Each structure stands twice: as structure tokens, then as C-alpha cells.
Amino acid sequence: MAELTSQNSFIKRFLLYSDIGLAIMVMMIVAMMIIPVPTWLLDILLATNITLGVVVLLSTFYVQRALELASFPTMLLLVTLFRLALNVSTTRLILLRADAGKVISAFGNFVVGGNYVVGGVVFLILVIIQFVVITKGSERVAEVAARFTLDAMPGKQMAIDADLNAGLIDEDTARNRRREVQREADFYGAMDGASKFVKGDAIAGLIITLINIIGGLSIGVLQRGMTLGQAGSVYSLLTVGDGLVSQIPALLFSTATGVIVTRAAGEGNLGRDIFASLMSYPRPLFIGAVLLFALAFVPGLPTVPFLILGIFLALMGYWVYREGEIQQTEAQTAPSRSSKEVKGGQSSGPSAQGAPVAPAPASPEDVMRLLTVDPMEIEIGYAIIPLVDPSQGGDMLDRIGTIRKQMALEFGLVVPPIRIRDNIQLKPSEYIIRVRGAETGRGELLPDHYLAMNTGNVEEDIVGVPTVEPAFGLQATWISPELRDKAESMGYTVVDAPSVLATHLSETIKRYGSELLTRQEVQKLTDLVKESSPAVIEEMLGVLSLGEVQKVLQNLV
């Protein structure tokens, strides 16, 4: 415990003076460009550069939102400056002493086998990968993300103001959301510029390497009396090693930049999201396994690698298939089991002694409770349960709470609590809305699909399951998630399944609000108003009865 306390206090002290440490580091980077650096210190700095690249790249794998690394653009600028200072220091040592430390020598002799031609080819390949592939793509993604983020700012601000005016959030929450929207716009704008640093660093590395080779050959031949072959062997090998030591961390940072700007908000780290995406469907795995098995028996191709990979994909596909079957079975059996538990209350099986247990007689209170009718309820099929179950990620209960608040603010109607229960007699994807026991609306939902509604401006049909939007009776189509962007570009209005149910419920409340406003609810409203305006209530009830007040309010609703 004492060790943990000391470690925490050290971290707190380090964070407290981190601004001073950063200033000292920047001054040291500037000094590296002016003052010669000894080879032993240069080895440490080169290793530090590689370590920074690895740590930053791995950190991007674990962020769920880009704003978790809000300082990344500035960090990218400082690291680029540090890497250029290292290039200046290594160039000085190579040209003056023909020695740049053990790290560069190791990259020149061991990594590329002491062959500067091979090293030059590897260096050019790394530059092409970084400059043409990763950096170019990251730059374009950052530019588009910055543009879209700025275009979406007014809409996000209006949504925050609407939630604040509706009473869904308080002033502090609205202020924090506005600040986060501004930070997001600033971040992607900064990333648009920071991607230029990565691009410029790749170009600078290539130019510095060419200058080093020309300068080294000139010094070796003209000043040190070497032959052209000797000078090329010494200076070219060191220069190629320097280029590799510089380009590998640059490649790591450019990859980290690409990961950050392409990272969509997720619920887990990058590895979990990628694995979940690839392992969601067994069919591609089985098809890939068949293809690999076919390649394993093509003459001339190695059989063992393709055979092993084919077996691996087949096993993974079988595992994904079995997991899907198990989850589907649990989803089908859970609703019926819970319904039986709710209906029964006691076991009808034999007791421990073998005699059947008779159900307990219902008390008069239980019978009277059965006569109570819920003001409003929603019956759902078992396939819709995940939409209303918070433990399965459903947010329907929160949406219903929001609808009740909106009705209170917009119409002054206090909607009574809405009961939700599963009904095994319904279709799996069907639901019914009831007001005081009477059916007022019915519809079907496909939880894993989106509803594309044709508002009259779309002429082209889209592939999906035809249906009718339950609230307004519009012609619509249930589409798969991958067709959502296409449907929106074609002009369809696209909403998810919970929004369809929420809209239907909201319109039902508006249509049958007068039936929900009972005399007891009117009494509650008058008691509430009486606390602030007792004279008004006394004068009103002196002229009108409670039933007459109810009729007036029902007509207003």
C-alpha cells in the first residue's frame, strides 16, 4: 500500500510540473540542431523516438473516441520537430566522423545485411508506403472529417438548445455538450493541419537522405582521399541506416494519425471492434475456408499453409455459427420462461415428498387487483424485448420518459406510467398499444433494420421488406444497416426501430390524450396548481364542478 501511495504521489508531482518539463524538452530539441550530440546520447534519443512511436500507436488502439487524444495534433508537431532535430544531429556526425552511433550502424549492417543497395530499396519502399498510402489517405480523411464536423456544428447546437428548452437536460449539461462540440470541431480542424506535418516529414526525410549521400561521397572522395566505392560503402550505408531509423518511427506516427482520424466512436477498443465485425457472420468464413482449400491443391502452390489457414477459418466459422444459434435459442426461450413465471407465481410440479402442490387460493385483494386496468400499456413480442431491456442495450424506457416530459411541457398533459409487458401470443416482431385496455395501435418492428420512408420525393425503390409506417400510414421499407447511407442519399427518411415505436406511441398519446385525462388526474392537477394559486382554484371550483373542468381540459387536449 505504501508503494502504491508513493507511486501515485510521484505521478501527481510529475503532472504538476509537466508544463515545465515540456518547455525544457522543446528547448533541448532546439539545442540539438545547434550543439553537436555525442554518439551515446544520440543512441538514447533514437531509441526514445522509436519508443514514442510504438507507445502512441498502441494508445490509439484503446481510445473509444478521438477526443480522448485531444492533444494529438500538437504532440504530432512536437514529435516531428524532434525527429528533424535528430536528422540534423545524425547528419552532422555522419559527415564529420563517419560514425553516428550503434543504433544507426546496427540498422545499416544488421537490418539490411550491410548492403546499402538493399537498404536504399527498403528505405524507398518505406517512404512510398508512408507518403503515398498512409499519409495521403489520412490527409484526405482528416480534411473530410473537419469539413463535416464544421457543417454539423449548427445542427448539434440546435439539438442541445432544444433539449435544454424541453427540460431534458440542465444548464450545466448543455454547457458541457456545447464545449464538447466546440472541442470536436477544433480537434478535427487541427488534425487537418497536423496531417500536413506528417506529409512534410516524409518529404523532408527523403530529401535529407539524398543530401547526406551526395555530401558523404563528396567529403569521402575530395577531403579524405577515399575511392568512390569506399566512400559509397561507408557514407551510403550510414545514411541508409539513418533513413531507416528515422522513417520507421515516422511510419508509426503516420499510422497512428490514420487510426485516429478513421476511428469511429465505439463501445470498446479497436481490436475488439475489428474482431466483432469480422466474426459477426459465419458465411464469409466458410467461403474463405473453401477458397483456401481450393488453393491448397493448385499445382505449384504450397499446400500446408493454405490447408492450415483453411482449417482455421472453417473452425472459426463453425464457432461463430454455434454462438449465433445459442444466442438465438436463448432469445426465444427467455420470453416464454419469464411469462410463465409472471403468470404462475408458484410451481405446479411435485413437491419434495412427491405430492403435488396445490396453488394458493387468491385473496380478495388479489381479485380486486385483477380488475384494475392500466391507463396505457404496450404489449410486445419476444423479438422486441432487447429494445426495451436496458441490460441488453435497449433505450426504449428512456425514450418513453422523454415522451412523457414532452407531453407535459407541450400540452400540459401528465401521461400516467406506461406499462410494457411481453405477450407470447403476438408475432415475435409485433407490438400493440392499448389505452385503458382497448387496442389503439399495432405495428411490427425489425430490431436490426432501419425503416426507410418515402415522403413523396423518391422515385427509385430500395431493396428491403415493404411495410407501412404505423404512426402516419406512409409507405416504407425495412432495410439492412448497410443500405442506410444509400437510402438517405436517395431521399428516403431513415429511422431506427426504437424511433418508429416512440413516434407511434407519441402520436397515440396525442390522439387519445383526452381519455388519459381522468377525473383523478384533474384532481391532481388542481391540487398542484392550488399550492401556488389557491384563490384561482377556489374561484374556479365555486363556479364549475370537477367533472366540468375535466370536460374543458379534455376538449383542450
XYZ file of C-alpha atoms in Angstrom:
557
model
C 0.000 0.000 0.000
C 2.870 2.362 0.813
C 4.462 1.658 -2.578
C 1.193 2.448 -4.402
C 0.849 5.690 -2.438
C 4.390 6.740 -3.310
C 3.799 5.912 -6.976
C 0.597 7.966 -7.040
C 2.325 10.900 -5.372
C 5.166 10.695 -7.935
C 2.658 10.731 -10.820
C 0.856 13.715 -9.275
C 4.128 15.621 -8.888
C 5.098 14.747 -12.463
C 1.772 16.011 -13.814
C 2.036 19.128 -11.659
C 5.324 20.169 -13.300
C 4.664 18.675 -16.733
C 4.437 22.139 -18.332
C 7.968 22.950 -17.184
C 9.196 19.583 -18.435
C 7.614 20.179 -21.837
C 9.255 23.587 -22.134
C 12.645 22.072 -21.253
C 12.159 19.332 -23.851
C 11.384 21.864 -26.586
C 14.488 23.886 -25.689
C 16.587 20.699 -25.811
C 15.193 19.896 -29.273
C 16.229 23.347 -30.492
C 19.671 22.917 -28.879
C 20.156 19.593 -30.722
C 20.088 21.484 -34.007
C 22.945 23.743 -32.883
C 25.124 21.774 -30.448
C 26.846 18.515 -31.513
C 25.394 15.489 -29.714
C 27.685 12.645 -28.559
C 27.044 9.231 -30.059
C 25.963 7.594 -26.781
C 23.334 10.280 -26.186
C 22.235 10.066 -29.820
C 21.618 6.323 -29.393
C 19.355 7.053 -26.408
C 17.431 9.724 -28.323
C 16.950 7.478 -31.361
C 15.652 4.684 -29.121
C 13.353 7.222 -27.448
C 11.998 8.226 -30.858
C 11.147 4.613 -31.701
C 9.597 4.092 -28.255
C 7.383 7.167 -28.653
C 6.119 5.878 -31.997
C 5.234 2.473 -30.562
C 3.502 3.893 -27.448
C 1.453 6.450 -29.382
C 0.365 3.897 -32.000
C -0.706 1.389 -29.346
C -2.540 4.129 -27.421
C -4.703 4.873 -30.452
C -5.928 1.272 -30.390
C -7.562 1.717 -26.991
C -9.333 5.059 -27.327
C -13.076 4.897 -27.929
C -13.411 8.495 -29.137
C -10.934 10.698 -30.934
C -11.308 13.439 -28.299
C -9.668 11.160 -25.743
C -6.412 12.103 -27.505
C -7.268 15.777 -27.948
C -3.604 16.810 -27.671
C -2.564 14.510 -30.532
C -2.169 17.271 -33.207
C 0.191 19.300 -31.006
C 2.055 16.153 -29.972
C 2.467 15.269 -33.651
C 4.054 18.676 -34.315
C 6.494 18.322 -31.407
C 7.471 14.783 -32.379
C 8.036 15.884 -35.989
C 10.310 18.682 -34.719
C 12.167 16.166 -32.527
C 12.657 13.803 -35.446
C 14.005 16.600 -37.680
C 16.408 17.638 -34.919
C 17.624 14.039 -34.784
C 18.169 14.120 -38.558
C 20.312 17.231 -38.205
C 22.349 15.640 -35.388
C 22.907 12.358 -37.236
C 23.827 14.169 -40.460
C 26.437 16.192 -38.568
C 28.029 13.067 -37.054
C 27.957 11.088 -40.322
C 29.639 13.823 -42.324
C 32.150 14.855 -39.634
C 33.163 11.497 -38.131
C 31.699 8.855 -40.440
C 30.165 7.454 -37.220
C 26.625 8.023 -35.920
C 26.386 5.594 -33.026
C 25.446 1.973 -32.561
C 21.744 2.260 -33.423
C 22.331 3.590 -36.920
C 25.226 1.164 -37.501
C 23.023 -1.732 -36.418
C 20.268 -0.696 -38.836
C 22.819 -0.319 -41.609
C 24.646 -3.621 -41.002
C 22.148 -5.993 -39.423
C 18.725 -4.882 -40.660
C 19.728 -4.616 -44.328
C 22.660 -7.045 -44.174
C 25.346 -4.403 -44.749
C 24.197 -3.877 -48.331
C 23.453 -0.205 -48.948
C 21.638 -1.014 -52.188
C 19.179 -3.251 -50.315
C 18.937 -0.626 -47.609
C 18.177 2.066 -50.161
C 15.435 -0.032 -51.711
C 13.879 -0.751 -48.295
C 14.107 2.949 -47.417
C 12.343 3.971 -50.640
C 9.619 1.382 -50.049
C 9.003 2.768 -46.552
C 8.852 6.312 -47.913
C 6.379 5.294 -50.621
C 4.188 3.427 -48.115
C 4.157 6.358 -45.741
C 3.841 9.173 -48.274
C 1.610 7.686 -50.970
C -0.575 5.297 -48.967
C -0.952 6.171 -45.287
C -0.221 9.904 -45.248
C -2.272 10.656 -48.348
C -5.268 8.738 -47.022
C -5.002 10.247 -43.543
C -4.786 13.728 -45.007
C -7.939 13.214 -47.073
C -9.899 11.661 -44.188
C -8.861 14.477 -41.832
C -9.926 17.090 -44.388
C -13.347 15.499 -44.913
C -13.876 14.924 -41.176
C -13.043 18.571 -40.436
C -15.445 19.778 -43.112
C -18.301 17.524 -41.985
C -17.747 18.385 -38.326
C -17.917 22.110 -39.035
C -21.032 21.661 -41.197
C -22.729 19.669 -38.431
C -21.989 22.205 -35.669
C -25.150 24.339 -36.107
C -27.369 21.250 -36.045
C -25.678 19.935 -32.907
C -26.010 23.312 -31.201
C -29.712 23.485 -32.081
C -30.254 19.961 -30.738
C -28.599 20.939 -27.450
C -30.744 24.084 -27.206
C -33.887 22.059 -27.961
C -33.086 19.535 -25.225
C -32.400 22.401 -22.818
C -35.665 24.174 -23.659
C -37.576 20.900 -23.338
C -36.161 20.355 -19.873
C -34.393 17.121 -20.816
C -31.015 18.458 -19.666
C -29.929 21.158 -17.238
C -27.771 24.200 -17.908
C -24.520 22.547 -16.805
C -25.069 19.558 -19.087
C -25.883 21.840 -22.013
C -22.743 23.882 -21.353
C -20.609 20.735 -21.272
C -22.147 19.467 -24.516
C -21.521 22.788 -26.263
C -17.943 22.720 -25.081
C -17.529 19.158 -26.364
C -18.969 20.102 -29.769
C -16.510 23.006 -29.971
C -13.621 20.783 -28.909
C -14.558 18.221 -31.550
C -14.560 20.887 -34.264
C -11.227 22.260 -33.047
C -9.715 18.781 -32.910
C -10.613 17.777 -36.466
C -9.580 21.187 -37.744
C -6.223 20.752 -36.031
C -5.885 17.214 -37.392
C -6.453 18.566 -40.895
C -3.387 20.736 -40.424
C -1.392 18.171 -38.455
C -1.656 15.675 -41.302
C 0.394 18.136 -43.349
C 3.199 17.735 -40.800
C 3.325 14.002 -41.488
C 3.380 14.604 -45.235
C 6.129 17.206 -44.929
C 8.155 14.934 -42.654
C 8.132 12.171 -45.267
C 9.312 14.574 -47.983
C 11.984 16.034 -45.696
C 13.289 12.549 -44.826
C 13.720 11.686 -48.488
C 15.485 14.961 -49.287
C 17.776 14.718 -46.240
C 18.804 11.196 -47.228
C 19.717 12.294 -50.770
C 21.694 15.272 -49.407
C 23.545 13.007 -46.976
C 24.565 10.597 -49.755
C 25.823 13.416 -52.016
C 27.593 15.158 -49.133
C 29.167 11.945 -47.865
C 30.502 10.970 -51.280
C 31.937 14.473 -51.762
C 33.673 14.507 -48.377
C 34.975 10.956 -48.706
C 36.432 11.438 -52.200
C 37.552 15.082 -52.091
C 38.627 15.531 -48.461
C 39.564 12.090 -47.146
C 41.083 10.586 -50.269
C 38.716 7.607 -50.470
C 37.807 5.913 -53.664
C 34.232 6.314 -54.875
C 33.441 2.713 -53.870
C 34.867 3.155 -50.359
C 33.026 6.411 -49.826
C 29.804 4.892 -51.094
C 30.198 1.862 -48.826
C 30.822 3.963 -45.687
C 28.608 7.009 -46.095
C 25.791 5.398 -48.057
C 25.430 2.597 -45.519
C 25.316 5.057 -42.604
C 22.906 7.331 -44.448
C 20.572 4.447 -45.286
C 20.693 3.308 -41.660
C 19.892 6.845 -40.566
C 16.990 6.968 -43.005
C 15.565 3.684 -41.729
C 15.887 4.751 -38.088
C 14.053 7.957 -38.956
C 11.374 6.521 -41.239
C 10.235 3.646 -39.016
C 9.038 5.949 -36.179
C 7.616 8.312 -38.801
C 5.664 5.379 -40.245
C 4.359 4.528 -36.770
C 3.184 8.095 -36.186
C 1.553 8.377 -39.602
C -0.256 5.087 -38.927
C -1.391 6.442 -35.545
C -2.685 9.545 -37.338
C -4.664 7.369 -39.737
C -6.118 5.333 -36.869
C -7.212 8.478 -35.014
C -8.945 10.183 -37.935
C -10.641 6.975 -39.128
C -11.685 5.813 -35.667
C -15.458 5.889 -35.279
C -16.901 6.026 -31.803
C -17.245 2.533 -30.418
C -18.025 0.705 -27.235
C -14.631 -0.982 -26.927
C -11.066 -0.849 -28.100
C -10.081 -1.138 -31.745
C -9.089 -4.802 -31.555
C -12.421 -5.821 -30.043
C -14.378 -3.802 -32.608
C -12.464 -5.287 -35.548
C -12.771 -8.842 -34.219
C -16.504 -8.378 -33.572
C -17.011 -7.018 -37.096
C -15.135 -9.867 -38.784
C -16.695 -12.571 -36.635
C -20.298 -11.426 -36.865
C -21.237 -13.640 -39.812
C -20.082 -17.247 -40.323
C -20.788 -17.370 -44.066
C -17.730 -15.305 -45.181
C -15.519 -17.527 -43.024
C -16.866 -20.699 -44.623
C -16.475 -19.248 -48.124
C -12.905 -18.186 -47.322
C -12.143 -21.670 -45.995
C -13.412 -23.279 -49.223
C -11.280 -20.897 -51.290
C -8.166 -21.693 -49.258
C -8.803 -25.423 -49.551
C -9.023 -24.989 -53.329
C -5.754 -23.018 -53.423
C -4.034 -25.683 -51.316
C -4.346 -28.183 -54.174
C -3.315 -25.846 -57.010
C -0.098 -27.212 -58.576
C 2.930 -25.170 -57.603
C 1.415 -23.531 -54.535
C 2.475 -24.694 -51.044
C -0.190 -26.978 -49.650
C 0.463 -26.813 -45.904
C -0.011 -23.028 -45.280
C -3.247 -22.826 -47.253
C -4.541 -26.036 -45.680
C -3.816 -24.834 -42.142
C -5.444 -21.452 -42.761
C -8.460 -23.129 -44.393
C -8.960 -25.382 -41.366
C -8.598 -22.369 -39.074
C -11.262 -20.372 -40.960
C -13.606 -23.370 -41.028
C -13.280 -23.829 -37.254
C -13.835 -20.109 -36.647
C -16.901 -20.147 -38.907
C -18.332 -23.146 -37.059
C -17.694 -21.433 -33.711
C -19.425 -18.223 -34.840
C -22.353 -20.258 -36.199
C -22.742 -22.170 -32.942
C -22.600 -18.969 -30.863
C -25.314 -17.430 -33.037
C -27.508 -20.497 -32.645
C -27.083 -20.450 -28.860
C -27.939 -16.756 -28.609
C -30.995 -17.189 -30.825
C -32.218 -20.119 -28.721
C -31.779 -18.140 -25.513
C -33.648 -15.188 -27.011
C -36.571 -17.452 -27.951
C -36.797 -19.326 -24.651
C -36.265 -16.379 -22.293
C -39.582 -14.569 -23.017
C -41.734 -17.668 -22.643
C -39.935 -18.612 -19.434
C -40.386 -15.154 -17.929
C -44.047 -15.101 -18.984
C -44.681 -18.396 -17.238
C -43.005 -17.113 -14.077
C -45.158 -13.996 -14.105
C -48.363 -15.921 -14.707
C -47.722 -18.730 -12.285
C -46.213 -17.372 -9.114
C -45.902 -20.893 -7.624
C -44.610 -24.136 -9.000
C -47.162 -26.631 -10.261
C -44.704 -29.520 -10.173
C -44.457 -32.220 -7.457
C -43.084 -31.316 -4.066
C -40.108 -32.914 -2.392
C -42.370 -35.611 -0.904
C -43.887 -36.431 -4.284
C -47.302 -34.875 -3.654
C -48.481 -32.140 -5.994
C -48.562 -28.655 -4.572
C -51.966 -27.007 -4.872
C -51.942 -23.359 -5.912
C -52.700 -20.931 -3.107
C -56.212 -19.526 -3.212
C -56.408 -15.949 -4.377
C -57.241 -13.438 -1.677
C -59.963 -10.808 -2.218
C -57.244 -8.187 -2.591
C -55.686 -10.172 -5.457
C -59.047 -10.439 -7.205
C -59.661 -6.716 -6.875
C -56.208 -6.012 -8.324
C -57.114 -8.020 -11.417
C -59.989 -5.632 -12.089
C -57.602 -2.672 -12.398
C -56.953 -1.578 -15.989
C -53.705 0.166 -16.838
C -54.233 3.627 -18.327
C -51.761 2.817 -21.084
C -49.680 -0.233 -21.915
C -47.562 -1.696 -24.684
C -47.552 -5.419 -25.425
C -44.520 -6.668 -27.354
C -43.344 -9.876 -28.987
C -40.192 -11.555 -27.741
C -38.026 -10.257 -30.607
C -38.635 -6.664 -29.444
C -37.574 -7.320 -25.848
C -33.938 -6.194 -26.464
C -35.252 -2.738 -27.439
C -36.836 -2.207 -24.010
C -34.407 -4.160 -21.824
C -31.632 -1.839 -20.526
C -29.415 -4.836 -19.734
C -29.408 -5.664 -23.476
C -28.700 -2.098 -24.565
C -32.319 -1.051 -25.108
C -33.179 2.620 -24.539
C -36.953 2.486 -25.051
C -37.658 3.199 -21.373
C -35.602 6.390 -21.578
C -37.444 7.391 -24.750
C -40.805 6.867 -23.033
C -39.670 9.082 -20.163
C -38.698 11.758 -22.672
C -42.091 11.487 -24.392
C -43.909 11.954 -21.084
C -41.860 15.078 -20.349
C -42.543 16.467 -23.818
C -46.291 15.899 -23.431
C -46.270 17.663 -20.077
C -44.375 20.665 -21.458
C -46.187 20.899 -24.797
C -49.797 20.049 -23.864
C -49.810 20.192 -20.068
C -50.842 16.527 -20.116
C -49.348 14.346 -17.396
C -49.196 10.931 -19.054
C -49.562 8.158 -16.454
C -46.848 5.492 -16.246
C -46.864 3.249 -19.312
C -46.649 -0.457 -18.646
C -44.647 -2.678 -21.003
C -45.069 -6.419 -20.995
C -44.292 -9.280 -23.336
C -47.079 -11.262 -24.957
C -46.183 -14.673 -26.374
C -49.427 -14.713 -28.362
C -48.121 -11.936 -30.596
C -45.777 -12.407 -33.512
C -42.121 -12.130 -32.470
C -41.730 -8.653 -34.005
C -45.245 -7.341 -33.330
C -46.436 -4.843 -30.719
C -49.787 -3.445 -29.591
C -50.509 -0.107 -27.910
C -53.530 -0.140 -25.585
C -55.334 2.742 -23.882
C -57.418 1.553 -20.918
C -57.390 -1.981 -22.262
C -58.573 -1.111 -25.761
C -56.242 -1.596 -28.698
C -55.403 1.757 -30.292
C -52.426 0.861 -32.455
C -50.493 -2.088 -33.778
C -47.274 -2.477 -35.748
C -44.227 -4.604 -36.459
C -40.567 -3.824 -35.842
C -37.389 -5.391 -37.198
C -34.874 -4.581 -34.451
C -31.749 -4.994 -36.599
C -33.085 -2.916 -39.501
C -33.882 0.673 -40.365
C -37.199 1.999 -41.657
C -36.836 3.980 -44.898
C -39.925 6.127 -45.508
C -40.809 7.620 -48.867
C -42.126 11.114 -48.190
C -43.182 11.529 -51.827
C -39.935 12.817 -53.328
C -38.337 9.450 -54.096
C -38.991 7.638 -57.355
C -36.455 4.811 -57.112
C -37.269 1.775 -54.957
C -34.813 0.294 -52.491
C -34.287 -3.357 -51.616
C -35.933 -4.427 -48.369
C -39.122 -5.587 -46.668
C -42.128 -3.453 -47.717
C -44.305 -2.185 -44.872
C -46.419 0.768 -43.743
C -45.210 3.281 -41.174
C -47.643 2.753 -38.261
C -47.997 6.329 -36.980
C -48.780 8.196 -40.235
C -49.520 5.368 -42.684
C -46.653 6.185 -45.055
C -45.286 3.607 -47.471
C -41.975 2.400 -46.075
C -39.370 -0.329 -46.367
C -37.328 -2.125 -43.718
C -33.702 -2.055 -44.924
C -30.477 -3.558 -43.626
C -27.986 -1.255 -41.837
C -25.514 -1.243 -44.732
C -28.155 0.349 -47.003
C -28.826 3.275 -44.655
C -26.423 5.751 -46.302
C -27.679 4.805 -49.765
C -31.307 5.302 -48.729
C -30.576 8.729 -47.251
C -28.721 9.781 -50.398
C -31.751 8.699 -52.476
C -34.038 10.940 -50.416
C -35.630 8.471 -48.004
C -36.238 9.444 -44.398
C -34.446 6.740 -42.393
C -35.113 5.986 -38.699
C -34.264 3.089 -36.432
C -36.748 0.651 -34.907
C -36.989 2.289 -31.432
C -37.766 5.643 -33.081
C -40.650 4.030 -35.005
C -42.192 2.743 -31.784
C -41.546 6.043 -29.960
C -43.187 8.058 -32.747
C -46.197 5.729 -32.840
C -46.556 5.982 -29.068
C -46.270 9.781 -29.149
C -48.936 10.129 -31.831
C -51.222 7.731 -29.955
C -50.933 9.834 -26.810
C -51.801 12.970 -28.785
C -54.790 11.231 -30.386
C -56.155 9.660 -27.187
C -54.918 12.198 -24.659
C -58.467 13.106 -23.613
C -59.092 9.529 -22.460
C -55.930 9.596 -20.354
C -57.098 12.775 -18.586
C -59.350 11.194 -15.952
C -61.131 12.951 -13.122
C -58.479 11.722 -10.712
C -55.742 13.267 -12.871
C -57.680 16.536 -12.981
C -57.874 16.450 -9.187
C -54.096 16.029 -9.015
C -53.621 18.976 -11.383
C -55.909 21.227 -9.355
C -54.117 20.254 -6.139
C -50.795 21.083 -7.774
C -51.955 24.486 -9.013
C -53.636 25.199 -5.678
C -50.235 25.244 -3.972
C -49.168 28.300 -5.979
C -52.565 29.895 -6.845
C -55.160 28.854 -4.250
C -57.501 31.770 -4.989
C -57.810 30.806 -8.652
C -58.702 27.203 -7.821
C -61.274 28.202 -5.194
C -62.950 30.622 -7.588
C -62.967 28.052 -10.409
C -64.407 25.241 -8.294
C -67.018 27.641 -6.958
C -68.403 28.008 -10.465
C -67.577 24.679 -12.121
C -67.671 21.147 -10.844
C -64.632 18.895 -11.175
C -66.358 16.958 -13.943
C -66.975 20.144 -15.938
C -63.324 21.139 -15.524
C -62.391 17.690 -16.815
C -64.547 18.144 -19.920
C -62.975 21.537 -20.646
C -59.439 20.171 -20.323
C -60.273 17.138 -22.449
C -61.509 19.412 -25.225
C -58.310 21.454 -24.977
C -56.170 18.326 -25.260
